[in-house]
Structures are given as C-alpha cells and as structure tokens.
CSV table of C-alpha atoms and ligand atoms in Angstrom, one decimal:
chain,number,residue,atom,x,y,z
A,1,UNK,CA,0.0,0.0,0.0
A,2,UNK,CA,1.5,3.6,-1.3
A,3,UNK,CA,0.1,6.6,-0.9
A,4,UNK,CA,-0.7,8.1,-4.0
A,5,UNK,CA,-2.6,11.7,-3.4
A,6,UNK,CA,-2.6,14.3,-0.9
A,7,UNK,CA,-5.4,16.6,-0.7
A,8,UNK,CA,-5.6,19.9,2.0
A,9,UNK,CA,-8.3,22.3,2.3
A,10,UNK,CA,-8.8,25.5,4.2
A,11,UNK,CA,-12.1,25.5,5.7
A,12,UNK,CA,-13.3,28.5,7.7
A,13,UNK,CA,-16.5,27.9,9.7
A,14,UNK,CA,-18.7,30.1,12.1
A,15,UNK,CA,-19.7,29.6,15.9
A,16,UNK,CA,-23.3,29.9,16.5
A,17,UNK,CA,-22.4,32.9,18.9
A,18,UNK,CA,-18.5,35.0,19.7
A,19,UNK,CA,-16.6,33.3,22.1
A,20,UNK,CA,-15.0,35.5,24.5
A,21,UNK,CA,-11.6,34.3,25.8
A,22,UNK,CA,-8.5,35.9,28.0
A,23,UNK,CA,-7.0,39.0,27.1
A,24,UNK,CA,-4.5,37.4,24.9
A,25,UNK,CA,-7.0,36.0,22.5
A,26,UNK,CA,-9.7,38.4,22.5
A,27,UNK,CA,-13.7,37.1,21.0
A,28,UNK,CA,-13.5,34.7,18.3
A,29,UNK,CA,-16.3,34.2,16.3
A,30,UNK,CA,-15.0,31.6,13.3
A,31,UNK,CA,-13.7,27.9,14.0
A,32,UNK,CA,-10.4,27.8,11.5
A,33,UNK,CA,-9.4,24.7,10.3
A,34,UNK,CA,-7.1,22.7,7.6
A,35,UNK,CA,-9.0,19.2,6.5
A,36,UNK,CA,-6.2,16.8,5.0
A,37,UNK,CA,-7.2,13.9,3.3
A,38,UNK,CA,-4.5,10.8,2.0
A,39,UNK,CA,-5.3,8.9,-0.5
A,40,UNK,CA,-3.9,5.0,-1.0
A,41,UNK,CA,-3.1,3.1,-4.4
A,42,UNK,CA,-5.8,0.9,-3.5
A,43,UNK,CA,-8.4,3.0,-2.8
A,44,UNK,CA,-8.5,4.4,1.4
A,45,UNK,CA,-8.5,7.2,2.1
A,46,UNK,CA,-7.8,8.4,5.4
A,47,UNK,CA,-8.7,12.2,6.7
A,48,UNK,CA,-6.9,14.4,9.1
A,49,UNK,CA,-7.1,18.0,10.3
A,50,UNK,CA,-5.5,21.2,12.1
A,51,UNK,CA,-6.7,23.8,14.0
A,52,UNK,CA,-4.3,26.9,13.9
A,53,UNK,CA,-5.2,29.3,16.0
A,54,UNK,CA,-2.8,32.4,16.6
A,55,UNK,CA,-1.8,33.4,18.9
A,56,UNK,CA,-2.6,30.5,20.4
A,57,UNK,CA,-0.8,28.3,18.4
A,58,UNK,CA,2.7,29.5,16.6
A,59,UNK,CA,1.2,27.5,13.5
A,60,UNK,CA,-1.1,29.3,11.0
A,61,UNK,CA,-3.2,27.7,8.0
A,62,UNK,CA,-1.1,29.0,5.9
A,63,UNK,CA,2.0,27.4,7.4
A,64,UNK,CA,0.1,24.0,7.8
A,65,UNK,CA,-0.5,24.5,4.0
A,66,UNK,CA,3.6,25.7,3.2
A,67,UNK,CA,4.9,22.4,5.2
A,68,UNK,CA,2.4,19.9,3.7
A,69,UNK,CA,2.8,21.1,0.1
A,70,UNK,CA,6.6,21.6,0.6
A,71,UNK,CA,8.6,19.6,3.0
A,72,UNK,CA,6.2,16.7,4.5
A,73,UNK,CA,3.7,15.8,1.9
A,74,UNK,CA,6.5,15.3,-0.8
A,75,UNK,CA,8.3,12.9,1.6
A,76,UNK,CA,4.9,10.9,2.0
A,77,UNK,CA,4.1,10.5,-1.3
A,78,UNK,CA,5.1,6.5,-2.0
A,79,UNK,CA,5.1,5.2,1.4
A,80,UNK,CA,3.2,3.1,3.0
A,81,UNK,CA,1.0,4.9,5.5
A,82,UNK,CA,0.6,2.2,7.6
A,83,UNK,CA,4.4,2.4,9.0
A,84,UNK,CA,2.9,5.4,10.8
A,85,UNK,CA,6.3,5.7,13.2
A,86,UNK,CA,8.5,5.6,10.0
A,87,UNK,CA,6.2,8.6,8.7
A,88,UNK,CA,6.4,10.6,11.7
A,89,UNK,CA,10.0,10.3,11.7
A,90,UNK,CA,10.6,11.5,7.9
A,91,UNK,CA,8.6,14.5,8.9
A,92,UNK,CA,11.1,15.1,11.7
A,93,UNK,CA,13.7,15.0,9.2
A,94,UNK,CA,12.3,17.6,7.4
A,95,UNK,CA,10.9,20.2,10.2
A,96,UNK,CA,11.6,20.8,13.4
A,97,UNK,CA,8.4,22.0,15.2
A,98,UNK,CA,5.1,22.1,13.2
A,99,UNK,CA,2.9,20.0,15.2
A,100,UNK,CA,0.2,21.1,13.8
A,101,UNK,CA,1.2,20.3,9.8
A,102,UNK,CA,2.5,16.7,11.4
A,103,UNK,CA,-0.4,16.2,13.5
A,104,UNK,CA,-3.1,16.7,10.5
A,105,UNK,CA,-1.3,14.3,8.2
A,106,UNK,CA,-0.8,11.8,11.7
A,107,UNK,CA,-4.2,12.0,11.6
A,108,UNK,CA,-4.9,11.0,8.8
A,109,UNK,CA,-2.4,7.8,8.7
A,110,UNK,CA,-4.2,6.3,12.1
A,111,UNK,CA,-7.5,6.6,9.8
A,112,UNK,CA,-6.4,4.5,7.1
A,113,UNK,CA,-4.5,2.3,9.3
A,114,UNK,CA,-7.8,1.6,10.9
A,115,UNK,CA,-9.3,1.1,7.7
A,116,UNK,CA,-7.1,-1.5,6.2
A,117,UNK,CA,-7.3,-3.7,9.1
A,118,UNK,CA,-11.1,-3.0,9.5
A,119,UNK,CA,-10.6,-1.7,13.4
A,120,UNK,CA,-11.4,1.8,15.4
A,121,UNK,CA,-8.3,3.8,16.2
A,122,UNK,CA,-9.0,2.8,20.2
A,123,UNK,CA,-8.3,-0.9,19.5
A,124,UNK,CA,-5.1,0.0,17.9
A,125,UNK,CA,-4.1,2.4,20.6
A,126,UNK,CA,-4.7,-0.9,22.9
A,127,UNK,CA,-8.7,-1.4,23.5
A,128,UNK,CA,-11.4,1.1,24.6
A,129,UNK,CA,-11.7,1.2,28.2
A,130,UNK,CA,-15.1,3.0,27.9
A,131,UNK,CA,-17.5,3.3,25.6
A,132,UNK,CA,-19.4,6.5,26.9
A,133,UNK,CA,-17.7,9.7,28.2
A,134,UNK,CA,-19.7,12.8,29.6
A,135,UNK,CA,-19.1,16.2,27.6
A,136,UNK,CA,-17.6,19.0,30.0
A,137,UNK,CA,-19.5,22.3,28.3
A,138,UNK,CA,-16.9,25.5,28.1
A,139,UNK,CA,-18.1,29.0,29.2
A,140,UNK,CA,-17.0,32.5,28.0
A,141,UNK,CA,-15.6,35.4,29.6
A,142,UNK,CA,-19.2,36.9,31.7
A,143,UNK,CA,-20.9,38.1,34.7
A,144,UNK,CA,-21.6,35.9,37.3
A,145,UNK,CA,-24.9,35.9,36.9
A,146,UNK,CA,-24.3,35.2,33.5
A,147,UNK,CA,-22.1,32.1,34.2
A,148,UNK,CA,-25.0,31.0,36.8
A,149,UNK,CA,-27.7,31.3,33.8
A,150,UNK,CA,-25.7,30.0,31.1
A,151,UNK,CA,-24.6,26.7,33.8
A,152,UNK,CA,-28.4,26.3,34.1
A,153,UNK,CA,-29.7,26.4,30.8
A,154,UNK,CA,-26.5,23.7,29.8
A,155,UNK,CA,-27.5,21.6,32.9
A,156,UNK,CA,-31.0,20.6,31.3
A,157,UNK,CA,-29.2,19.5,28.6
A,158,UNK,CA,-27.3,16.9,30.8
A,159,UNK,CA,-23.9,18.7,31.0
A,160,UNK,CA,-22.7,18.7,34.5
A,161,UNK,CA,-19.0,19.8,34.0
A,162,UNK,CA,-18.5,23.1,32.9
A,163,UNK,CA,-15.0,24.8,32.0
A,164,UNK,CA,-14.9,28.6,32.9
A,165,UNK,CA,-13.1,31.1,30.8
A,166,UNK,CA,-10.7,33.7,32.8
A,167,UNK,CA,-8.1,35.4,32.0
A,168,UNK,CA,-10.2,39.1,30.7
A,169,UNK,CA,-11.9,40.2,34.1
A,170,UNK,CA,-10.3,41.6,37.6
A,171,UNK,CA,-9.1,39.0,40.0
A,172,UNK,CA,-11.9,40.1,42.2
A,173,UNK,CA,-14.7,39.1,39.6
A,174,UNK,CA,-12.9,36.1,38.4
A,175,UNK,CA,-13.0,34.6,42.3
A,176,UNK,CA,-16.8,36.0,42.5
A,177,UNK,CA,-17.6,34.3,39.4
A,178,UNK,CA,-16.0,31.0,41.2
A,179,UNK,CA,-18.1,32.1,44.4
A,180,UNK,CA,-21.2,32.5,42.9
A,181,UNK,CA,-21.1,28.8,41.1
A,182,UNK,CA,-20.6,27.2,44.2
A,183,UNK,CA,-23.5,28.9,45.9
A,184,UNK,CA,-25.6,28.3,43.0
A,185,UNK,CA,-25.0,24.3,42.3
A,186,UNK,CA,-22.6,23.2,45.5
A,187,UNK,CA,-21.3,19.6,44.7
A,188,UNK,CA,-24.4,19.1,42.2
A,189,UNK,CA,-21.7,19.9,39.1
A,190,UNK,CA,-17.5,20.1,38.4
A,191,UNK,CA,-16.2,23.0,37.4
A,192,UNK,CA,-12.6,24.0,36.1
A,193,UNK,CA,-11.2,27.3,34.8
A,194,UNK,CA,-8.9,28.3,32.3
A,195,UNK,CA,-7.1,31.6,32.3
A,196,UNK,CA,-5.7,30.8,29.0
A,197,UNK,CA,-2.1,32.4,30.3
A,198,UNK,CA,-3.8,35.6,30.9
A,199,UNK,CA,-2.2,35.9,34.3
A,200,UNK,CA,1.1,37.1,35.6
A,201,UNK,CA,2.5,35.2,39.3
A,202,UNK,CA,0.9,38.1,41.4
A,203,UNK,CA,-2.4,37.2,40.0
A,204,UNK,CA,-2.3,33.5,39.8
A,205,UNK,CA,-1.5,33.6,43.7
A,206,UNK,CA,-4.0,36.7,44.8
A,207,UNK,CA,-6.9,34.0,42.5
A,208,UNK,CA,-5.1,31.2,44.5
A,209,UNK,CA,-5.0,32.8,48.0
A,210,UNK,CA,-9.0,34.4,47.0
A,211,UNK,CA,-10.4,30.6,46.2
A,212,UNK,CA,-8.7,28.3,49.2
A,213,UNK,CA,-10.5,25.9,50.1
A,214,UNK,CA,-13.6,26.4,47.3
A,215,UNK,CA,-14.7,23.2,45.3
A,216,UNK,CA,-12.8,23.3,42.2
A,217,UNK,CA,-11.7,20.3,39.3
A,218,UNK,CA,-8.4,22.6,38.6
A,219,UNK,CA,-7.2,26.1,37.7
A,220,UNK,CA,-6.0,25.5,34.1
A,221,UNK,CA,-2.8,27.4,32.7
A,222,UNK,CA,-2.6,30.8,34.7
A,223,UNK,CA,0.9,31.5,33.3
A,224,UNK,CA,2.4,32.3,30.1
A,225,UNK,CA,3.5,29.6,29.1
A,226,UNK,CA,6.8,31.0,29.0
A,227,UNK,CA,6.1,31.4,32.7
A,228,UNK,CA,5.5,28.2,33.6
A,229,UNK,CA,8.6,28.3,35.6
A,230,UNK,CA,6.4,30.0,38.3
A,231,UNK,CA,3.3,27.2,38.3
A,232,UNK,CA,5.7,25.3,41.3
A,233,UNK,CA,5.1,27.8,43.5
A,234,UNK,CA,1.6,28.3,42.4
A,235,UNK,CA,0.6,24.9,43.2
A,236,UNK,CA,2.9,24.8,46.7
A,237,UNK,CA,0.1,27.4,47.7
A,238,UNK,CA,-2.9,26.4,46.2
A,239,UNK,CA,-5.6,23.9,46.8
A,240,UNK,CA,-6.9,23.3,43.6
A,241,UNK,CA,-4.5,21.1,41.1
A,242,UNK,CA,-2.7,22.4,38.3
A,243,UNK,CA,-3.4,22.1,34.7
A,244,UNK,CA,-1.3,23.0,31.6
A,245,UNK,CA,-2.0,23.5,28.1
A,246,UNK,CA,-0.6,25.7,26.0
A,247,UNK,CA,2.8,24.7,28.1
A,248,UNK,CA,2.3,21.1,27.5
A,249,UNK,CA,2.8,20.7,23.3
A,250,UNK,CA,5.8,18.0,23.4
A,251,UNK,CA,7.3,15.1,24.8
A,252,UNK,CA,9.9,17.2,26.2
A,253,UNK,CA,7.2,19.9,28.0
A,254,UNK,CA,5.5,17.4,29.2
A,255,UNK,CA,8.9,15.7,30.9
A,256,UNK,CA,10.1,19.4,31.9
A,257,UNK,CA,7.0,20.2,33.8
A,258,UNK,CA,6.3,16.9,35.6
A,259,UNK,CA,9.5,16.8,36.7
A,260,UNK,CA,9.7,20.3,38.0
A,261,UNK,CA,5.9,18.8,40.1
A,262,UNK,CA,4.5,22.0,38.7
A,263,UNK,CA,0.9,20.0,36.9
A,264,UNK,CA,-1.5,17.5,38.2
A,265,UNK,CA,-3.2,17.5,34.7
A,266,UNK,CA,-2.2,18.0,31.3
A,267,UNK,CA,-5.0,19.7,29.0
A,268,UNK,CA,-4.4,17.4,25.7
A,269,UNK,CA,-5.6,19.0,22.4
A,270,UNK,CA,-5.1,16.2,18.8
A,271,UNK,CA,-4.0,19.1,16.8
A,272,UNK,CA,-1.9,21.1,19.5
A,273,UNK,CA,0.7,18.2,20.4
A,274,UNK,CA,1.0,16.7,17.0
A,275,UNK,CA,-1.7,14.0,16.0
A,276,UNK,CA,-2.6,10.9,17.8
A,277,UNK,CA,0.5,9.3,18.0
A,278,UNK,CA,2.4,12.3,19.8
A,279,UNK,CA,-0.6,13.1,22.1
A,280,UNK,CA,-1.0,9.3,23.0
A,281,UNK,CA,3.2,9.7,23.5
A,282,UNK,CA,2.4,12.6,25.6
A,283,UNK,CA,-0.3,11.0,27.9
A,284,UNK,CA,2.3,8.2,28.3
A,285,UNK,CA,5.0,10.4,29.9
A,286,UNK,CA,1.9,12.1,32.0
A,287,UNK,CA,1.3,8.3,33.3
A,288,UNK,CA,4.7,7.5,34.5
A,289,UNK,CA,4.9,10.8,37.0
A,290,UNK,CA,1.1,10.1,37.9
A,291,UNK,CA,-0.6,12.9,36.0
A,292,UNK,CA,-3.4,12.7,34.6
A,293,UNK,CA,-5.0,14.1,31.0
A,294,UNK,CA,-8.3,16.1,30.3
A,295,UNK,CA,-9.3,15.4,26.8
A,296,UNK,CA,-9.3,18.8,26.0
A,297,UNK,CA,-10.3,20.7,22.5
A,298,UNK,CA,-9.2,23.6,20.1
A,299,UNK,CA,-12.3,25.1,18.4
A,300,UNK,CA,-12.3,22.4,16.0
A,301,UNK,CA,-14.4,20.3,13.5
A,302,UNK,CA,-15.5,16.6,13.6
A,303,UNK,CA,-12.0,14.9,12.7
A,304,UNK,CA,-9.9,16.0,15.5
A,305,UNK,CA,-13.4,15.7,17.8
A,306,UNK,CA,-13.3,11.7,16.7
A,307,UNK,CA,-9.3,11.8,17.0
A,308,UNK,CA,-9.4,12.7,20.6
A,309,UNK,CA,-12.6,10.9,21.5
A,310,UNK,CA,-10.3,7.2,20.6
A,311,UNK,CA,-7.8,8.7,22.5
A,312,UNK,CA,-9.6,9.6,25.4
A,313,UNK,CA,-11.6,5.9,25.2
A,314,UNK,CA,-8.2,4.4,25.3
A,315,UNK,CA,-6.7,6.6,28.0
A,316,UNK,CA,-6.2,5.1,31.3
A,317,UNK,CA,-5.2,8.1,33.0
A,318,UNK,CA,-8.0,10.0,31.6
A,319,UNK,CA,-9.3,13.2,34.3
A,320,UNK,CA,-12.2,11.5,35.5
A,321,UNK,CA,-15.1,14.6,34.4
A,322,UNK,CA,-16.5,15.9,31.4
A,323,UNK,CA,-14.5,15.9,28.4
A,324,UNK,CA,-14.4,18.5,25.3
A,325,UNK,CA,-16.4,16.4,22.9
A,326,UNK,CA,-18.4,19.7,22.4
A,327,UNK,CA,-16.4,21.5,20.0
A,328,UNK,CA,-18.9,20.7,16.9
A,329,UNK,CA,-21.4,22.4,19.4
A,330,UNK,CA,-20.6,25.5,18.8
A,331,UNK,CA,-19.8,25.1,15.2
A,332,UNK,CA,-22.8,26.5,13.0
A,333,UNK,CA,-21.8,23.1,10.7
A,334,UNK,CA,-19.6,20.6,10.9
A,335,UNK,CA,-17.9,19.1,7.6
A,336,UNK,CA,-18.7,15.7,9.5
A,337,UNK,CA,-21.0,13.3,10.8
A,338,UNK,CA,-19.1,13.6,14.5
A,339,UNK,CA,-21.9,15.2,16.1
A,340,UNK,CA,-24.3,11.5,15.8
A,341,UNK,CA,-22.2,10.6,18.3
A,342,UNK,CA,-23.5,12.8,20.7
A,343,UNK,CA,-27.0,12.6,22.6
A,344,UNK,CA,-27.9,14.2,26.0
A,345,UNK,CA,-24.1,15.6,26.7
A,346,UNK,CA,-23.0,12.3,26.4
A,347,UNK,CA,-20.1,10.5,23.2
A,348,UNK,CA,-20.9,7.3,22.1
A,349,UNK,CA,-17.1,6.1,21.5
A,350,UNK,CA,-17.7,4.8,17.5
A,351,UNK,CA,-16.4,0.8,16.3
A,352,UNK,CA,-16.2,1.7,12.8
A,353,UNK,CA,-12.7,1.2,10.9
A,354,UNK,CA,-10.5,3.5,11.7
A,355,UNK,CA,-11.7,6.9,13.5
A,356,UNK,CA,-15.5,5.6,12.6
A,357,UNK,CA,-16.7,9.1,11.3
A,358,UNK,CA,-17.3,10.3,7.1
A,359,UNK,CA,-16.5,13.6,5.6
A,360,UNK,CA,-19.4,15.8,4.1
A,361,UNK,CA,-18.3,16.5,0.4
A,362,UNK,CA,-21.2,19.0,0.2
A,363,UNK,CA,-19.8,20.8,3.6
A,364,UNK,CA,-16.3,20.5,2.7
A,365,UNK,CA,-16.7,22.3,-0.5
A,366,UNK,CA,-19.4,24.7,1.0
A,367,UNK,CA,-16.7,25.9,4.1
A,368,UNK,CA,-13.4,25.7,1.8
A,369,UNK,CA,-11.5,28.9,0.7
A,370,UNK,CA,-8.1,27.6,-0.6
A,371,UNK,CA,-7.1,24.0,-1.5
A,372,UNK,CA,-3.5,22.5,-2.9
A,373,UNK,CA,-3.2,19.0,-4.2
A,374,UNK,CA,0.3,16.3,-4.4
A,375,UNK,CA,0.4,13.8,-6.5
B,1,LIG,MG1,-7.0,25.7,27.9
C-alpha cells in the first residue's frame, strides 16, 4: 500500500455565537481549520485536520498548508501509511516543530491504518476502556450571573462539568464568578477554569490565596506559558490542582513540567501536540509521574473531535469529568457526521474502521477557501 494523493483544504466555519476568551486571545467568532485527506493506491482514504489558532498556536493555515505542500507531503508520497512511526520520523527529518502540519497528516495515517485492518483507532491504541464519556461544556468570559444562567440552561441539557473562561476580568470578579457557582450548584456539578495564560504570578497567587478551600476540578494554565517556571510555587500554595496547556505541546514539555511537580493534569488537544501518535506519546509520559490528561479541545471540527474521542476511550489516566467532545457544538456546521455521536451531553465512543466518522463532500466544498493538491 503507497500513498498516491494528498489533498488539503482550508475551511473557515462560524460559531453559532462569539466566544470571549482571555485577554491574549480576545472574541473569536469563526472555527479555522485545515481538513487533509490521504489517498492509497488501492483506494482508502484516510482524513486528518489542524486547528491553527494564533496566537494560540505559533502555526497558521497557511504554514500547515507551506509544510504539507513543501517539506512533509512530498516525503509521504510513495510510502506506506501504515508504517505510521516511519512517517512521523521523515517528517522530523524535514521540520523541526510544526505539530500542527505533522499532526493533520498523523491523523490521517491512524485513519487509514484503521481502515485497512477493519478496526477503530482505540483498538489500535490498545482497547477502549469506555465506551461513553460525559461532555464538559466550556463557558465564555461573563458576569456571574451570566455564568449561573448560562450553567443552568447547559444543565438541562445533561452537562454537569463546565470549563470557565478567565483570563479578561479583575481578579476580584474572576473569584466572585467561582463564588457565585458554588452557591448556585454546590457539589451538584465540576467545574474547572482556564485563564488561558492571561495571568502574571501576582495574579495566579492573589486567585489562589481568594479561592482556598472552594470546590474546584483545577485552575488550568494561569501563566504564560513561557512562565511556567512560576506554576511550582503556584501549586505549593494552592488547593486546587494544576493544569497545563498551551505549556504542554511535546514530549519534552511534558517531561520538563512533571519533573519540576509544577501540573496535576495535562490539557491534551489532537492538533496542538501533533496527531494521535504524539498526544498518545504525551499522555504516556503524563502516566509515568502520575498525571493525569483532560481530553481537551481547540475550536475544531468533527475529525480532531473523533481523534481525541479514541484517544480519550483508550486513555487510562483520563481526568475522570467531562471531556471536550463539544467542539462541533458551537460550530454553526460541521464538515462531518461527529456530532451523531452525541446525545444528552454524552459521546458514544464509535467501532467503525478507523476513526468511525465520514467527511461531508457537500460541507467540505461549501466551508473551503483555498485548497492545494500532491500527487
Ligand atoms: Mg485551555
């Protein structure tokens, strides 16, 4: 089996209302993605996809498009996709870096892998270990009263772990908004929140010092992630764990901050560490120093959704809440069928060959602005 055809498309897709995140990355109001799809000589085809997001990610679409059509598609073209380790190792031949570009083509080499042995991803990454997981549902920069209101509306729809957005408010609100939650719904819910590195240390310890002792899942990447150095410290003085994200993108991060006890949980993301094999790689080193992984998400479509939804079946260290299996959810479309697998804020892990999920032709046209095309 060779591949014979690489295809890439730009696909730029709104969110049924603005999402308002830290400082640092402002309202976005359009899910950005790059949907790969690799073609066999005898017919697969597997599908793959990327989520830049600057500044969140140092990758944009048009890099992801510059390293596919340049320096890692050309090197894929006549191999045998299955030898998914050799591939990720000629793309580090040619690139350093690029996670995303490697991660959308990974992708799409664990699909057809699947695919010719007529198997889910999960049972290739070792076996599911469930076959339901609960969504966690993600909440904006508000009021709150808004946060109390939005959690209630989400709850009759069965979510019961929500992810708060920080990172744009004064301390003072951000620990009232934490306040207010616990009066509202005590132990009836889990909640987490994410300052998305909008804090400096002062901050992070003055939220710290301001929350002792309320019910909280884990304060999620207070820091630049440049200024992770200072997360020890934080979580000496807290009582909530530690999460990471945008700090946690390689093997070597990953090594770096469990060894330096700064996390309790790593915030995994498909497209941010690389594809399934590096993020599987990266919840392996998060296992060994007793850390456990939230299945986390970028604002991203169906085929990174179904990616990390494998993953997270597969996972033994998995965070055990909600996980971000909503991302289609706020998507106006989706350019798959992901979103079947979702009923009452609950996934329904698929068993279909390799990640179980189709791509819309109709959609994928309808959402695309700029394709390129190796043969
Ligand atoms: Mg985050």
């Amino acid at each position: 089996m060779k591949v014979k055809r690489i295809e890439a498309h730009h696909i730029t897709v709104p969110l049924i209302a603005p999402y308002k995140l830290s400082k640092k990355y402002g309202t976005v109001t359009h899910a950005q993605a790059v949907i790969t799809r690799v073609h066999t000589d005898d017919g697969l085809v597997g599908i793959g996809e990327a989520n830049p997001m600057p500044p969140f990610t140092e990758e944009t679409w048009g890099s992801v498009f510059a390293a596919v059509e340049h320096h890692l598609g050309p090197l894929l073209l006549g191999t045998d996709p299955r030898n998914i380790t050799a591939c990720n190792g000629l793309f580090d031949s040619a690139l350093a870096g690029n996670l995303l570009a490697k991660g959308c083509l990974d992708v799409a080499l664990w699909d057809l892998l699947g695919k010719s042995l007529n198997a889910p991803v999960h049972r290739l990454l070792g076996g599911a270990l469930r076959s339901e997981i609960p969504l966690l549902w993600p909440l904006g920069s508000g009021t709150p009263q808004e946060d109390v209101d939005r959690i209630r509306a989400k709850m009759d729809e069965g979510y019961r772990t929500f992810m708060i957005k920080m990172g744009a408010l004064p301390i003072d609100t951000e620990i009232a908004r934490c306040e207010a939650i616990v009066e509202a719904f005590g132990e009836t819910i889990r909640y987490n929140v994410d300052a998305n590195q909008g804090w400096d240390l002062a901050q992070t310890l003055a939220f710290m010092d301001g929350t002792r002792g309320l019910p909280m899942d884990f304060v999620e990447q207070p820091l630049p992630r440049t200024a992770d150095w200072g997360l020890p410290e934080v979580r000496a003085r807290a009582t909530h764990p530690i999460s990471a994200d945008e700090g946690v993108q390689t093997m070597a991060d990953a090594t770096t901050l469990a060894a330096a006890h700064a996390v309790d949980v790593f915030s995994l993301k498909i497209s941010k560490n690389g594809g399934i094999t590096r993020t599987w790689q990266v919840a392996q080193v998060a296992a060994a120093f007793g850390i456990r992984c939230l299945m986390n998400s970028m604002i991203e479509c169906g085929v990174s959704q179904a990616a990390a939804l494998h993953v997270g079946a597969a996972l033994p260290n998995l965070w055990d809440s909600g996980q971000c299996y909503m991302s289609t959810k706020r998507l106006k479309d989706d350019v798959t069928d992901f979103g079947s697998l979702i009923h009452d804020a609950v996934a329904t892990v698929p068993d279909g060959p390799g990640l179980g999920i189709t791509l819309d032709e109709d959609r994928l046209q309808k959402y695309t602005d700029a394709s390129l095309v190796l043969e």
